[in-house]
Short mmCIF file of C-alpha atoms in Angstrom, two decimals:
data_model
loop_
_atom_site.label_atom_id
_atom_site.label_comp_id
_atom_site.label_asym_id
_atom_site.label_seq_id
_atom_site.Cartn_x
_atom_site.Cartn_y
_atom_site.Cartn_z
CA MET A 105 -0.27 0.37 -0.09
CA LYS A 106 0.85 3.98 -0.98
CA PRO A 107 2.48 5.36 2.51
CA ARG A 108 -0.79 7.71 3.71
CA LEU A 109 0.20 11.31 3.56
CA LEU A 110 -1.37 14.74 5.19
CA GLN A 111 -0.96 17.37 2.57
CA HIS A 112 -1.12 21.34 3.57
CA ALA A 113 1.21 22.43 0.39
CA ALA A 114 0.74 21.91 -2.78
CA ILE A 115 2.81 19.87 -5.28
CA PRO A 116 4.36 22.02 -8.56
CA PRO A 117 1.85 20.21 -11.37
CA LEU A 118 5.79 19.13 -13.06
CA LEU A 119 6.18 16.87 -9.74
CA ASP A 120 2.18 16.60 -9.00
CA THR A 121 1.24 13.48 -10.66
CA GLU A 122 4.75 11.58 -9.89
CA PHE A 123 4.10 12.59 -6.57
CA HIS A 124 0.38 11.50 -6.43
CA THR A 125 1.45 7.90 -7.86
CA ARG A 126 3.56 7.15 -5.13
CA TYR A 127 2.02 8.39 -2.14
CA ASP A 128 -2.07 8.37 -1.16
CA ALA A 129 -2.01 12.11 -0.06
CA HIS A 130 -5.04 13.50 1.08
CA PRO A 131 -5.33 17.93 0.78
CA LEU A 132 -6.26 19.20 4.12
CA TRP A 133 -6.94 22.34 2.88
CA LYS A 134 -9.73 21.43 1.23
CA GLU A 135 -11.17 20.12 4.09
CA ALA A 136 -13.55 22.56 5.69
CA ASP A 137 -13.15 22.05 9.63
CA PRO A 138 -9.49 20.73 9.77
CA ALA A 139 -9.53 20.23 13.43
CA ALA A 140 -12.74 17.96 13.02
CA PHE A 141 -10.90 16.02 9.72
CA LEU A 142 -7.67 15.58 12.49
CA ALA A 143 -9.57 13.92 15.03
CA GLN A 144 -11.65 11.13 12.88
CA HIS A 145 -8.64 9.97 10.29
CA GLY A 146 -5.83 11.45 11.34
CA HIS A 147 -4.20 8.12 13.27
CA GLU A 148 -4.35 6.73 9.36
CA PHE A 149 -1.43 9.93 8.22
CA THR A 150 2.22 8.77 8.99
CA GLY A 151 3.74 12.14 7.02
CA TYR A 152 2.81 15.01 7.03
CA VAL A 153 4.15 17.87 4.04
CA THR A 154 3.99 21.47 4.33
CA SER A 155 5.69 24.07 4.12
CA ALA A 156 8.28 26.73 5.80
CA ARG A 157 4.76 29.46 5.80
CA PHE A 158 2.36 27.22 7.09
CA GLY A 159 4.90 25.00 9.54
CA VAL A 160 2.70 22.34 11.81
CA ASP A 161 1.11 22.97 15.06
CA ASP A 162 1.44 20.85 18.69
CA ALA A 163 -2.25 20.62 18.21
CA THR A 164 -1.72 18.84 14.29
CA VAL A 165 1.10 16.34 15.60
CA ALA A 166 -0.59 15.58 18.29
CA ALA A 167 -3.78 14.26 16.56
CA MET A 168 -1.70 11.90 14.07
CA PRO A 169 -0.76 9.26 16.88
CA LYS A 170 1.28 7.66 13.47
CA LEU A 171 3.19 10.24 12.00
CA GLN A 172 6.91 9.46 11.05
CA VAL A 173 7.56 12.26 8.93
CA ILE A 174 7.31 15.66 8.37
CA SER A 175 9.02 17.47 5.41
CA SER A 176 8.50 21.03 4.40
CA PHE A 177 8.90 22.82 1.57
CA GLY A 178 11.68 25.82 2.52
CA VAL A 179 14.71 26.09 4.95
CA GLY A 180 12.77 27.90 7.51
CA THR A 181 12.04 26.06 11.02
CA GLU A 182 10.29 28.42 13.73
CA THR A 183 6.87 27.22 11.99
CA LEU A 184 8.25 23.69 12.61
CA PRO A 185 7.41 21.27 15.70
CA LEU A 186 10.62 20.49 16.92
CA LYS A 187 10.31 20.25 20.32
CA ALA A 188 7.76 17.65 19.30
CA ALA A 189 9.44 15.88 17.23
CA LEU A 190 12.29 15.23 18.91
CA ALA A 191 10.43 13.69 21.86
CA ARG A 192 8.68 11.22 19.44
CA GLY A 193 11.37 9.90 17.39
CA ILE A 194 9.37 12.21 14.22
CA ALA A 195 12.18 12.80 11.19
CA VAL A 196 11.87 16.04 9.51
CA GLY A 197 12.81 17.44 6.23
CA TYR A 198 13.44 20.34 4.34
CA THR A 199 14.98 22.05 1.34
CA PRO A 200 18.50 23.71 2.51
CA ASP A 201 20.85 24.69 -0.43
CA VAL A 202 18.66 24.26 -3.85
CA LEU A 203 17.49 28.08 -3.37
CA ASN A 204 19.96 29.79 -2.20
CA ASP A 205 21.42 31.40 -5.07
CA CYS A 206 18.06 32.49 -6.11
CA VAL A 207 17.39 34.48 -2.67
CA ALA A 208 21.03 35.62 -2.51
CA ASP A 209 20.68 36.96 -6.37
CA THR A 210 16.84 38.55 -5.20
CA ALA A 211 19.14 39.97 -1.85
CA PHE A 212 21.65 41.59 -4.32
CA GLY A 213 19.00 43.00 -6.73
CA LEU A 214 17.56 45.01 -3.60
CA VAL A 215 20.75 45.95 -2.91
CA MET A 216 21.63 47.66 -6.92
CA ASP A 217 17.46 48.83 -6.94
CA VAL A 218 17.18 50.56 -3.64
CA ALA A 219 20.06 52.66 -4.04
CA ARG A 220 20.48 52.95 -7.79
CA ARG A 221 16.38 53.18 -7.46
CA PHE A 222 15.56 51.61 -9.97
CA SER A 223 12.06 50.97 -9.48
CA ALA A 224 11.50 54.62 -8.18
CA SER A 225 12.91 55.58 -11.15
CA ASP A 226 10.77 53.23 -13.46
CA ARG A 227 7.46 54.91 -11.80
CA PHE A 228 9.44 58.66 -12.16
CA VAL A 229 9.30 57.70 -16.57
CA ARG A 230 5.70 55.99 -16.00
CA ALA A 231 4.10 58.93 -14.79
CA GLY A 232 5.99 61.80 -17.35
CA ARG A 233 7.82 63.37 -15.04
CA TRP A 234 10.80 63.15 -16.65
CA LEU A 235 9.55 65.62 -19.30
CA GLN A 236 9.46 68.14 -16.26
CA GLY A 237 13.17 67.65 -15.27
CA PRO A 238 16.41 64.83 -14.63
CA TYR A 239 16.03 62.30 -12.09
CA PRO A 240 17.65 62.62 -8.91
CA MET A 241 20.98 61.20 -8.22
CA ALA A 242 21.61 57.98 -6.77
CA THR A 243 23.70 56.11 -5.08
CA ARG A 244 26.64 53.73 -5.76
CA VAL A 245 26.84 50.25 -4.82
CA SER A 246 29.77 49.18 -6.27
CA GLY A 247 33.24 49.37 -3.84
CA LYS A 248 30.87 50.19 -0.68
CA ARG A 249 31.17 48.19 2.25
CA LEU A 250 28.08 44.97 2.90
CA GLY A 251 27.51 43.73 6.34
CA ILE A 252 25.76 40.35 6.60
CA LEU A 253 23.98 39.38 9.81
CA GLY A 254 23.61 35.70 9.35
CA LEU A 255 26.25 34.27 7.30
CA GLY A 256 25.20 30.54 6.75
CA ARG A 257 24.10 29.14 3.18
CA ILE A 258 22.41 32.16 1.74
CA GLY A 259 24.83 34.36 3.36
CA GLN A 260 27.99 33.35 2.32
CA VAL A 261 26.88 33.54 -1.64
CA VAL A 262 25.42 37.19 -0.60
CA ALA A 263 29.21 37.22 -0.24
CA ARG A 264 30.26 36.04 -2.97
CA ARG A 265 27.79 38.10 -5.35
CA ALA A 266 29.57 41.01 -3.68
CA SER A 267 32.64 40.48 -5.03
CA GLY A 268 31.65 41.13 -8.10
CA PHE A 269 31.00 44.47 -6.79
CA ASP A 270 34.19 45.53 -4.98
CA MET A 271 32.83 45.68 -2.13
CA GLN A 272 34.21 44.92 1.17
CA VAL A 273 32.63 41.56 3.61
CA ARG A 274 31.97 41.81 6.76
CA TYR A 275 29.26 39.58 9.25
CA HIS A 276 27.51 38.63 12.47
CA ASN A 277 26.64 35.17 13.57
CA ARG A 278 26.24 33.91 16.88
CA ARG A 279 30.17 33.00 16.44
CA PRO A 280 32.81 33.37 13.67
CA ASN A 281 33.43 30.90 11.41
CA PRO A 282 36.41 30.16 10.59
CA ALA A 283 36.33 29.23 7.27
CA VAL A 284 35.29 32.03 5.25
CA PRO A 285 37.94 34.54 4.36
CA TYR A 286 35.45 37.59 6.14
CA THR A 287 36.03 40.41 9.28
CA TYR A 288 33.95 38.99 12.00
CA GLU A 289 32.38 42.33 14.02
CA SER A 290 30.98 40.56 17.26
CA SER A 291 27.87 42.58 17.62
CA ILE A 292 25.06 43.66 14.87
CA GLU A 293 25.34 47.45 15.84
CA SER A 294 29.81 47.32 15.16
CA LEU A 295 28.08 45.32 11.74
CA ALA A 296 25.85 48.16 11.00
CA LYS A 297 28.17 51.14 11.88
CA TRP A 298 30.40 50.22 9.66
CA ALA A 299 28.12 48.82 6.95
CA ASP A 300 26.46 50.78 3.33
CA PHE A 301 24.49 47.65 3.34
CA LEU A 302 23.47 45.82 6.38
CA VAL A 303 21.89 42.70 4.63
CA VAL A 304 19.71 40.37 6.77
CA VAL A 305 19.63 36.80 6.04
CA SER A 306 19.44 35.04 9.82
CA ALA A 307 17.15 32.51 10.73
CA GLY A 308 13.65 33.36 11.57
CA GLY A 309 11.86 32.17 15.20
CA SER A 310 11.88 33.45 18.58
CA GLU A 311 15.55 33.84 18.99
CA THR A 312 15.80 36.57 16.84
CA ARG A 313 13.07 38.16 16.74
CA HIS A 314 13.36 42.39 16.45
CA LEU A 315 17.67 41.27 16.29
CA VAL A 316 17.94 44.69 14.43
CA SER A 317 16.05 47.64 16.86
CA ALA A 318 15.85 51.19 16.73
CA SER A 319 19.31 51.36 17.72
CA VAL A 320 21.38 48.57 15.09
CA LEU A 321 19.23 51.35 13.00
CA ARG A 322 20.42 54.60 14.57
CA ALA A 323 24.01 52.57 13.95
CA LEU A 324 23.50 52.26 10.25
CA GLY A 325 23.22 56.33 9.56
CA PRO A 326 21.55 58.05 7.53
CA GLU A 327 23.59 56.46 4.54
CA GLY A 328 23.35 53.27 4.92
CA PHE A 329 20.91 50.64 3.79
CA LEU A 330 19.05 47.61 4.96
CA ILE A 331 17.79 44.69 3.53
CA ASN A 332 15.28 41.71 4.64
CA VAL A 333 14.93 38.54 2.55
CA SER A 334 14.82 36.09 5.91
CA ARG A 335 12.24 36.84 8.10
CA GLY A 336 9.93 39.75 9.13
CA SER A 337 10.07 38.85 12.61
CA VAL A 338 14.03 39.45 12.59
CA ILE A 339 13.14 43.33 12.39
CA ASP A 340 11.52 45.93 14.77
CA GLU A 341 9.55 47.26 11.99
CA ASP A 342 7.48 50.03 13.85
CA ALA A 343 11.21 50.80 14.88
CA LEU A 344 11.89 50.54 11.10
CA ILE A 345 9.14 52.51 9.39
CA GLN A 346 9.76 54.99 11.75
CA ALA A 347 13.71 55.16 11.31
CA LEU A 348 12.59 55.88 7.79
CA GLU A 349 10.46 58.75 8.03
CA ASP A 350 12.60 60.46 10.75
CA GLY A 351 15.69 59.89 7.79
CA VAL A 352 17.71 57.37 10.91
CA ILE A 353 18.62 55.27 7.60
CA ALA A 354 18.53 56.36 3.47
CA GLY A 355 16.45 53.49 2.67
CA ALA A 356 15.34 49.92 2.93
CA GLY A 357 14.74 46.73 0.43
CA LEU A 358 12.46 44.63 1.66
CA ASP A 359 11.15 41.04 1.23
CA VAL A 360 9.27 40.09 3.80
CA TYR A 361 7.74 41.09 7.08
CA ALA A 362 6.30 41.38 10.43
CA ASP A 363 2.34 40.18 8.97
CA GLU A 364 2.39 39.90 5.21
CA PRO A 365 1.44 39.97 3.30
CA ARG A 366 -0.74 42.68 5.36
CA ILE A 367 1.75 45.98 5.28
CA PRO A 368 1.21 48.92 7.01
CA GLU A 369 -0.06 51.50 4.88
CA ARG A 370 2.96 53.45 6.14
CA LEU A 371 5.52 51.90 5.01
CA LEU A 372 3.02 51.74 1.04
CA ALA A 373 3.46 56.10 1.21
CA LEU A 374 7.87 55.63 1.86
CA GLU A 375 9.16 56.70 -1.91
CA GLN A 376 12.73 55.40 -0.44
CA VAL A 377 11.57 51.69 0.66
CA VAL A 378 11.68 49.18 -2.85
CA LEU A 379 8.64 46.31 -1.79
CA LEU A 380 8.99 42.98 -2.96
CA PRO A 381 6.01 39.94 -2.34
CA HIS A 382 8.54 37.39 -0.41
CA LEU A 383 9.56 36.12 -3.91
CA ALA A 384 12.98 35.74 -2.72
CA SER A 385 12.92 31.82 -3.88
CA ALA A 386 10.04 32.49 -6.18
CA THR A 387 11.47 31.23 -9.68
CA ASN A 388 10.37 27.96 -11.92
CA GLU A 389 14.05 26.42 -11.70
CA THR A 390 13.94 27.30 -7.96
CA ARG A 391 10.57 26.37 -7.05
CA GLN A 392 11.05 22.81 -8.50
CA ALA A 393 14.02 21.95 -6.95
CA MET A 394 12.97 22.55 -3.93
CA ALA A 395 9.26 20.68 -5.01
CA GLU A 396 11.61 17.59 -5.53
CA LEU A 397 13.03 17.62 -2.22
CA VAL A 398 10.11 17.70 -0.54
CA VAL A 399 9.80 14.81 -2.20
CA ASP A 400 12.79 13.12 -2.34
CA ASN A 401 12.99 12.82 1.06
CA LEU A 402 10.09 11.61 1.35
CA ASP A 403 11.27 8.94 -0.86
CA ALA A 404 14.35 8.46 0.88
CA PHE A 405 12.71 8.38 4.60
CA TYR A 406 10.01 5.87 3.59
CA ALA A 407 13.01 3.57 1.57
CA THR A 408 16.45 3.62 4.50
CA GLY A 409 14.39 5.82 7.31
CA LYS A 410 16.44 8.24 7.12
CA LEU A 411 16.51 11.92 5.34
CA ARG A 412 18.20 13.48 2.24
CA ALA A 413 17.80 16.84 4.09
CA SER A 414 17.32 16.75 7.97
CA VAL A 415 16.58 19.62 10.01
CA PRO A 416 18.85 19.77 13.13
CA LEU A 417 16.59 18.49 15.75
CA PRO A 418 17.42 20.96 19.19
CA GLY A 419 18.66 18.74 22.56
#
């Protein structure tokens, strides 16, 4: 018999037929009352497919007594029940590495856009304002100082992108990484004070909530730019909006928000901000590779008991 899976994330069409050939997957999102469905049928499923956006709550895990594996679409783990998984011996898979390039490309695209004001100048041309005079001067990117908050897999790719623009790179992590050639800053404030561009690529979750605070933004200063492609929770969004309105920093490029897709009107009104709809990994190639890894994790687990890409569990 095919393994029975509960599905809270759709599989891209190119993989959908193959996925359903191998697995008996039930789309939880189509249930009018998911909790009632779980109460009646939760014991039937051994696997759960989700995404970093939706995750799995503890109540769902508790309603699935035979759950053996969770396979998540994405690299964020703050929405996954890692403590419950550890306690029950549930394997948890995710999709690292395959999205590194596209997320790093997006981060660097935001660096370019917010500094050179490409999006804003596009609006300027479309509104017919070029007929009234030239567009204001912008900020050079090449040769500037790039600070990276979170020099993990994606952060290191961002750093490599920066080398093509002759930028100096420094970083801040919980601890220095002796394997990288970049200078380590011992605090976020010191990194922000040094940087022209502060790129946030850290993990989300309670431990990193509001790491980028009002004091960090003051350290970044009126000529500094903030870029966020990690999680909206990492930045104190109210402090960021106030800093932008008051000219405490020069601008921001954002792909993630505190309560997406709802973005504060005050943020929407700011011309010196580039706003993207959480699309850092949203290319056909990368999303396909992520979906393949979701399925590969399931295939490996049901064949060998081990995942191809396993989330490090606490403890």
